[in-house]
Short mmCIF file of N, CA, C and O in Angstrom, two decimals:
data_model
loop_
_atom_site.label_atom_id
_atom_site.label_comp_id
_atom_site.label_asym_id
_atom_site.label_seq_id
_atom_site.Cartn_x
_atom_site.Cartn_y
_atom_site.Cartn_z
N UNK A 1 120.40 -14.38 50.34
CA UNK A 1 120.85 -15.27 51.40
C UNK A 1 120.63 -14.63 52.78
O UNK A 1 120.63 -13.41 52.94
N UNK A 2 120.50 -15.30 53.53
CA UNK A 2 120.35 -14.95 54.77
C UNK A 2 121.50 -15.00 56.03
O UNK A 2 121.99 -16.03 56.50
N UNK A 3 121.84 -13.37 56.53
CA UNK A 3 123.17 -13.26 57.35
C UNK A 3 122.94 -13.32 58.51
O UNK A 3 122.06 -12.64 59.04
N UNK A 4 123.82 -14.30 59.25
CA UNK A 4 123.73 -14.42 60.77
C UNK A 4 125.01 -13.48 60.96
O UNK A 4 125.90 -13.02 60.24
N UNK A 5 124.65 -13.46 62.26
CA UNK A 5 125.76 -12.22 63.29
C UNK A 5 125.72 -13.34 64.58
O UNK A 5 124.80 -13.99 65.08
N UNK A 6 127.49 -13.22 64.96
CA UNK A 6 127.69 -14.09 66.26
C UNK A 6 128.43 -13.29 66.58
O UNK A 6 129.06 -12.66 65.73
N UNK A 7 128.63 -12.98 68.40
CA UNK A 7 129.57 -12.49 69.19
C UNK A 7 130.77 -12.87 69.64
O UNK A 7 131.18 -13.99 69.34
N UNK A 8 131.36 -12.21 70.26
CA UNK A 8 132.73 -12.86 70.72
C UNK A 8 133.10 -12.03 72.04
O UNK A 8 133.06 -10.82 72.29
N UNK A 9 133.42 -13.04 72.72
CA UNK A 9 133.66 -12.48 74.01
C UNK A 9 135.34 -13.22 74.40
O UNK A 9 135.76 -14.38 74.30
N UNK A 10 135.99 -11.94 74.87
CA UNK A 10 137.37 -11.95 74.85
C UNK A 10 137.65 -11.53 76.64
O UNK A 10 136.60 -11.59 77.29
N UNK A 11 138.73 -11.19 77.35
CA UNK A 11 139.21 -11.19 78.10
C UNK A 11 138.32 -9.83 78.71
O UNK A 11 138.90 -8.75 78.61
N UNK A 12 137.02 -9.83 79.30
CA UNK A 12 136.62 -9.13 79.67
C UNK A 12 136.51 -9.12 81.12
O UNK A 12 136.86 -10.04 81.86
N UNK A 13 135.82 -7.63 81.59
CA UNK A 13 135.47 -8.48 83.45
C UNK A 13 133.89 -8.88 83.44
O UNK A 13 133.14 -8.58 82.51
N UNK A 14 133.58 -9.45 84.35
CA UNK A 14 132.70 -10.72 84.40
C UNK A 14 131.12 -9.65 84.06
O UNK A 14 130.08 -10.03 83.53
N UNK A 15 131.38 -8.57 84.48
CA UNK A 15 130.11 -7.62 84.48
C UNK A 15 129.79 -7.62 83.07
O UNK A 15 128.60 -7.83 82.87
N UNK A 16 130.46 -7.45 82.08
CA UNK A 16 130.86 -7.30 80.82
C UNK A 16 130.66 -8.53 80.20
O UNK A 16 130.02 -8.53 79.15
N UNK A 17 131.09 -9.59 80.66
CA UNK A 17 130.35 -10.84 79.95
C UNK A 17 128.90 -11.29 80.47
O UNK A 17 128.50 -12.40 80.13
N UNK A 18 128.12 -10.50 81.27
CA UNK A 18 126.67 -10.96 81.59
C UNK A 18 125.85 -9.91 80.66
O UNK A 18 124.76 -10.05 80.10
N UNK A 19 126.97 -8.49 80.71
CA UNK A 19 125.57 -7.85 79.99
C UNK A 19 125.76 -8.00 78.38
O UNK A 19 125.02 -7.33 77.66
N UNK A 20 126.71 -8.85 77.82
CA UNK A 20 126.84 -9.29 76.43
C UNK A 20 126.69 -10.95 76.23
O UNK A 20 127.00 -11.51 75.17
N UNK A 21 126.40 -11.34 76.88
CA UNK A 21 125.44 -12.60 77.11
C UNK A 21 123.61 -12.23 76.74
O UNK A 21 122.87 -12.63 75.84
N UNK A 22 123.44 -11.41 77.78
CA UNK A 22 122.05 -10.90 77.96
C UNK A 22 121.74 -10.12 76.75
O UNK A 22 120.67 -10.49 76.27
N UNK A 23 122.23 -9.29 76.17
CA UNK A 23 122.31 -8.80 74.99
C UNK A 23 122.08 -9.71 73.35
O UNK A 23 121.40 -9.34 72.39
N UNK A 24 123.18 -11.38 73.55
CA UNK A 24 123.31 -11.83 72.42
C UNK A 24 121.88 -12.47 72.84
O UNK A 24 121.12 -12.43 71.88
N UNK A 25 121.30 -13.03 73.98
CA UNK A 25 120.20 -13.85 73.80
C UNK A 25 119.10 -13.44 73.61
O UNK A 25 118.13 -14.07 73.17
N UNK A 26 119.20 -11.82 74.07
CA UNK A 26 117.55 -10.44 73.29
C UNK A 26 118.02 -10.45 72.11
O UNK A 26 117.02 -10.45 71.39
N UNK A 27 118.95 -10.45 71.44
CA UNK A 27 119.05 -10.31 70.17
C UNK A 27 119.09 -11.58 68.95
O UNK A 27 119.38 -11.46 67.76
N UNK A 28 118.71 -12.79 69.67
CA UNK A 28 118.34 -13.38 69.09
C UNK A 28 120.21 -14.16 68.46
O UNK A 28 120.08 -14.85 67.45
N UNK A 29 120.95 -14.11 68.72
CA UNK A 29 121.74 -14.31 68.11
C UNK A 29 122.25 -16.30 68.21
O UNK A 29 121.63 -17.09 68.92
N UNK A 30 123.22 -16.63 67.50
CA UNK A 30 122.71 -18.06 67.75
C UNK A 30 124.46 -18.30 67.61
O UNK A 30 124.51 -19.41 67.07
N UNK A 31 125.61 -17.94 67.77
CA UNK A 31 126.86 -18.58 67.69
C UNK A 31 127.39 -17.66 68.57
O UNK A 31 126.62 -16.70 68.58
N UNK A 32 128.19 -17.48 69.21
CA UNK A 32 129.31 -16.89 69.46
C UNK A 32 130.71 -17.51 69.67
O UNK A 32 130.64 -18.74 69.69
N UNK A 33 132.18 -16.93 69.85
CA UNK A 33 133.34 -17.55 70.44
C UNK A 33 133.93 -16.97 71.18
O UNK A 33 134.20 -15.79 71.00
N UNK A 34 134.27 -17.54 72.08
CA UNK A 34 134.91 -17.77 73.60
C UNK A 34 136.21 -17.60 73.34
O UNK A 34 136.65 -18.52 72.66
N UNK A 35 137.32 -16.41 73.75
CA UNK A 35 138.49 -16.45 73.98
C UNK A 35 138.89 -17.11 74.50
O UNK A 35 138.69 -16.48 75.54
N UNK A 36 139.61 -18.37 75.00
CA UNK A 36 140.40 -18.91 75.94
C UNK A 36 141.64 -19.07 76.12
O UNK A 36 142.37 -18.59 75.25
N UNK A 37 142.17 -19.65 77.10
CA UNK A 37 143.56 -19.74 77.25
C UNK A 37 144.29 -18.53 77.90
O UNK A 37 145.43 -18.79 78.30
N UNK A 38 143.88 -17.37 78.07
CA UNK A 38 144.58 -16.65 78.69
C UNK A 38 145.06 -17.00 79.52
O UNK A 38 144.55 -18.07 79.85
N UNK A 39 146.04 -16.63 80.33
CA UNK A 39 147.00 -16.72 81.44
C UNK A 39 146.11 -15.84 82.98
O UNK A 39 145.87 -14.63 82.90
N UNK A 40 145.81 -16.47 84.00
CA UNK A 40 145.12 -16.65 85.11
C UNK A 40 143.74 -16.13 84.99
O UNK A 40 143.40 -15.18 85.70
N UNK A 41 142.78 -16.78 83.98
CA UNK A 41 141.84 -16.64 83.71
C UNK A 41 141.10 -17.96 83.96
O UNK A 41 141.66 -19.02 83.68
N UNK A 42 139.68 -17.96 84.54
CA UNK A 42 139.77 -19.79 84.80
C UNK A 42 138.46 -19.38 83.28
O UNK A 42 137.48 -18.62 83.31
N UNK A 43 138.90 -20.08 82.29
CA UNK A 43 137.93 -20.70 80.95
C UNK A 43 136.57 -21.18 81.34
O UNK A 43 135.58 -20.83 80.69
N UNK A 44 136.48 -22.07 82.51
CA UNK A 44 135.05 -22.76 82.97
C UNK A 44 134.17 -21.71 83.81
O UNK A 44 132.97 -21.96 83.86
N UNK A 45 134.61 -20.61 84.43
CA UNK A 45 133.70 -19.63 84.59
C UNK A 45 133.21 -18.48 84.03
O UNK A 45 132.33 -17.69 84.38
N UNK A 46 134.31 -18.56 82.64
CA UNK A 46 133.73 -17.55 81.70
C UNK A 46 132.42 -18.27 81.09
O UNK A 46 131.30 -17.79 80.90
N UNK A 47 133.00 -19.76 80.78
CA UNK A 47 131.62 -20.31 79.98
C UNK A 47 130.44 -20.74 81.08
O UNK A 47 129.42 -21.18 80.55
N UNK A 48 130.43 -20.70 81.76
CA UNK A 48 129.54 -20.84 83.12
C UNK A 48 128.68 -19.63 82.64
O UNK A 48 127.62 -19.80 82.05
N UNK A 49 129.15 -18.51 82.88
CA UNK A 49 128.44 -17.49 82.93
C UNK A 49 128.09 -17.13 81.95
O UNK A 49 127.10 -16.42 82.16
N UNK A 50 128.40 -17.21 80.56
CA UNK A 50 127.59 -17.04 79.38
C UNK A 50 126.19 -18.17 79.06
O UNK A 50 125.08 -17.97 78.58
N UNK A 51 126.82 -19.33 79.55
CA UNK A 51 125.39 -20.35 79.60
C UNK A 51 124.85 -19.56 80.37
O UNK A 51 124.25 -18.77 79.63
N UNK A 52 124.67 -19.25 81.53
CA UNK A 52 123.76 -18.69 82.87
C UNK A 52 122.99 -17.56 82.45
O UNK A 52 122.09 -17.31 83.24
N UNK A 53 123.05 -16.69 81.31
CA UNK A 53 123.28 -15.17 80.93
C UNK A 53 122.58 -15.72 79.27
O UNK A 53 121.43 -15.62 78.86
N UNK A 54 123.56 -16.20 78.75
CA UNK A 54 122.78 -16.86 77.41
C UNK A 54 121.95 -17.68 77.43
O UNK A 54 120.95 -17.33 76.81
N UNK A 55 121.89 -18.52 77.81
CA UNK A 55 120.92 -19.95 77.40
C UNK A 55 122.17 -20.64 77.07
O UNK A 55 123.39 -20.49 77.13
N UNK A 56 121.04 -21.68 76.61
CA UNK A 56 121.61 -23.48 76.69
C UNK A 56 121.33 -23.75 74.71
O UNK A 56 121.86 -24.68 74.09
N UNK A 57 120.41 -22.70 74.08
CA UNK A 57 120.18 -22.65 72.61
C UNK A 57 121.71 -21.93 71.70
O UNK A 57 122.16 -22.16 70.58
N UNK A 58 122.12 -21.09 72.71
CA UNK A 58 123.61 -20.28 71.70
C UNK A 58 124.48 -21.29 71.60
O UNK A 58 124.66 -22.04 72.56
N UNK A 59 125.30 -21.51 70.14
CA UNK A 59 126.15 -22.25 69.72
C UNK A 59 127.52 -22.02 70.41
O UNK A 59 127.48 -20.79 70.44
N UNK A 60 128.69 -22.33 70.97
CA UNK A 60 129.55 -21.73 71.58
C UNK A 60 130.91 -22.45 71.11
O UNK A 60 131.12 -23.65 71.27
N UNK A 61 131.95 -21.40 70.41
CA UNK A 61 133.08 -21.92 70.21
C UNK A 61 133.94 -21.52 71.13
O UNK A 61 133.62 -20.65 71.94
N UNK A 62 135.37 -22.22 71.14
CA UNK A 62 136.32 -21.91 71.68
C UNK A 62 137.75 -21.71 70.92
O UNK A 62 138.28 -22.55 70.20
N UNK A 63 138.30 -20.29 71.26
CA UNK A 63 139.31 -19.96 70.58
C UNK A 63 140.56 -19.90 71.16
O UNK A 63 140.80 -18.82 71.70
N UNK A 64 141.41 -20.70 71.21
CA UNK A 64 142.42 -20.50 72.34
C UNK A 64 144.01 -19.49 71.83
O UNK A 64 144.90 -19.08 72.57
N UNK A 65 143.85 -19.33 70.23
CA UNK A 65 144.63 -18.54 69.41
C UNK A 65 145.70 -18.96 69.55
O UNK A 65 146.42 -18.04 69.93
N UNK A 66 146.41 -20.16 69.41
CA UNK A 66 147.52 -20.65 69.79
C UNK A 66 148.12 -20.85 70.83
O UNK A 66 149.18 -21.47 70.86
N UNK A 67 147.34 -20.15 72.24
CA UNK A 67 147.53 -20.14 73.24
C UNK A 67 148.18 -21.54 74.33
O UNK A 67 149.02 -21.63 75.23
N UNK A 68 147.28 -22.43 73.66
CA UNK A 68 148.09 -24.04 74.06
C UNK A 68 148.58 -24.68 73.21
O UNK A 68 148.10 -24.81 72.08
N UNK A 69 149.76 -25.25 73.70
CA UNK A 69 150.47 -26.59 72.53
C UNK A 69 149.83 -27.80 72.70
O UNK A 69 149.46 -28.27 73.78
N UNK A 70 149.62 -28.61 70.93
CA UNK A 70 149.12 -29.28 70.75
C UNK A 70 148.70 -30.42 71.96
O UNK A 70 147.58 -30.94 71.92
N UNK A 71 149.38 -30.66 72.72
CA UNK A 71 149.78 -31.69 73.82
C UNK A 71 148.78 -31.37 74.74
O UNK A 71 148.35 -32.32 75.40
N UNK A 72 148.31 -30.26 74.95
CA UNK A 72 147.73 -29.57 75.99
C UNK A 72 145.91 -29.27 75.73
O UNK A 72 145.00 -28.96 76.51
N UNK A 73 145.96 -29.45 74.71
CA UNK A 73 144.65 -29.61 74.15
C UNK A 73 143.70 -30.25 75.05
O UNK A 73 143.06 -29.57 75.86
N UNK A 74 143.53 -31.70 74.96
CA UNK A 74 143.11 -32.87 75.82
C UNK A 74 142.74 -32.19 77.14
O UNK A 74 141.62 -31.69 77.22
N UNK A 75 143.38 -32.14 77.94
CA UNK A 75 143.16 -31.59 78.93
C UNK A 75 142.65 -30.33 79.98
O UNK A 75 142.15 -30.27 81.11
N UNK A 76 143.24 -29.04 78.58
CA UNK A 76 142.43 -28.05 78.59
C UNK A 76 140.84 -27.84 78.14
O UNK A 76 140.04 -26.99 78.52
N UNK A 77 140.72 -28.79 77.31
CA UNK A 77 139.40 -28.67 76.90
C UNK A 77 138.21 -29.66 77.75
O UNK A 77 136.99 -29.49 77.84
N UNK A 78 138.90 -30.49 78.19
CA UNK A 78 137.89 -31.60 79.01
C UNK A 78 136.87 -30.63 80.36
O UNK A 78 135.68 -30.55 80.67
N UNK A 79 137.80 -30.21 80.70
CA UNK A 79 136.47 -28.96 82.04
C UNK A 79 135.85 -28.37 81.54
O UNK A 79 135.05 -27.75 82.24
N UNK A 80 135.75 -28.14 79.91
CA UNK A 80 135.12 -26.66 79.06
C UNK A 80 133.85 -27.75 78.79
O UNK A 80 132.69 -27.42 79.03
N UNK A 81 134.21 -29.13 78.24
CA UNK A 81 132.92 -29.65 77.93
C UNK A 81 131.61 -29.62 78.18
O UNK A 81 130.79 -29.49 77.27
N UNK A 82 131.18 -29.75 79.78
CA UNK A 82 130.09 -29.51 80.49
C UNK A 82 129.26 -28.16 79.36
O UNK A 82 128.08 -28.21 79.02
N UNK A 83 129.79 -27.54 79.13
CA UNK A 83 128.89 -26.18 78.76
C UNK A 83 128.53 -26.12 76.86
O UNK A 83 128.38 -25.32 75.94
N UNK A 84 128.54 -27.15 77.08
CA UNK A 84 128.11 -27.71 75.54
C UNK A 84 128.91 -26.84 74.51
O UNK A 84 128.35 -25.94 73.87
N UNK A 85 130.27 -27.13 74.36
CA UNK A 85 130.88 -26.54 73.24
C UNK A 85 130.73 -27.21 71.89
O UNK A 85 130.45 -28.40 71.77
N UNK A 86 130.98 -26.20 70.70
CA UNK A 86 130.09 -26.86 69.54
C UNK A 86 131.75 -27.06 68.70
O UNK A 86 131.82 -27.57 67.59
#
């Protein structure tokens, strides 16, 4: 069978998510997931900058780890859309 490898990018600083962007897209890689929800972190410029850094081909999840209540969903996720979440 054949093993894929996806990244994950967590509460890093922004330098740190371009050169592991740039990294997953030389390496060919095709999924990664997106920490979100942290507390004064804006979510739409982390994924900004992994599209910008990755491409528009990497699969991209979002993990918010319980971070929002159900209620909060809707709304948190509607600004993330633009950046083609899978």
């Amino acid at each position: 069978p054949e093993v894929f490898y996806s990244a994950a990018f967590t509460t890093m600083r922004p330098y740190k998510q371009r050169l592991l962007s740039l990294l997953v897209r030389l390496n060919g890689m095709r999924q990664a997931k997106v920490k979100v929800g942290v507390k004064q972190v804006d979510d739409a410029a982390i994924l900004r900058r992994i599209r910008a850094w990755a491409g528009a081909s990497l699969e991209l999840r979002i993990d918010a780890n319980e971070a929002w209540e159900p209620r909060e969903v809707p709304k948190n996720v509607e600004p993330l859309l633009p950046y083609g979440l899978a």
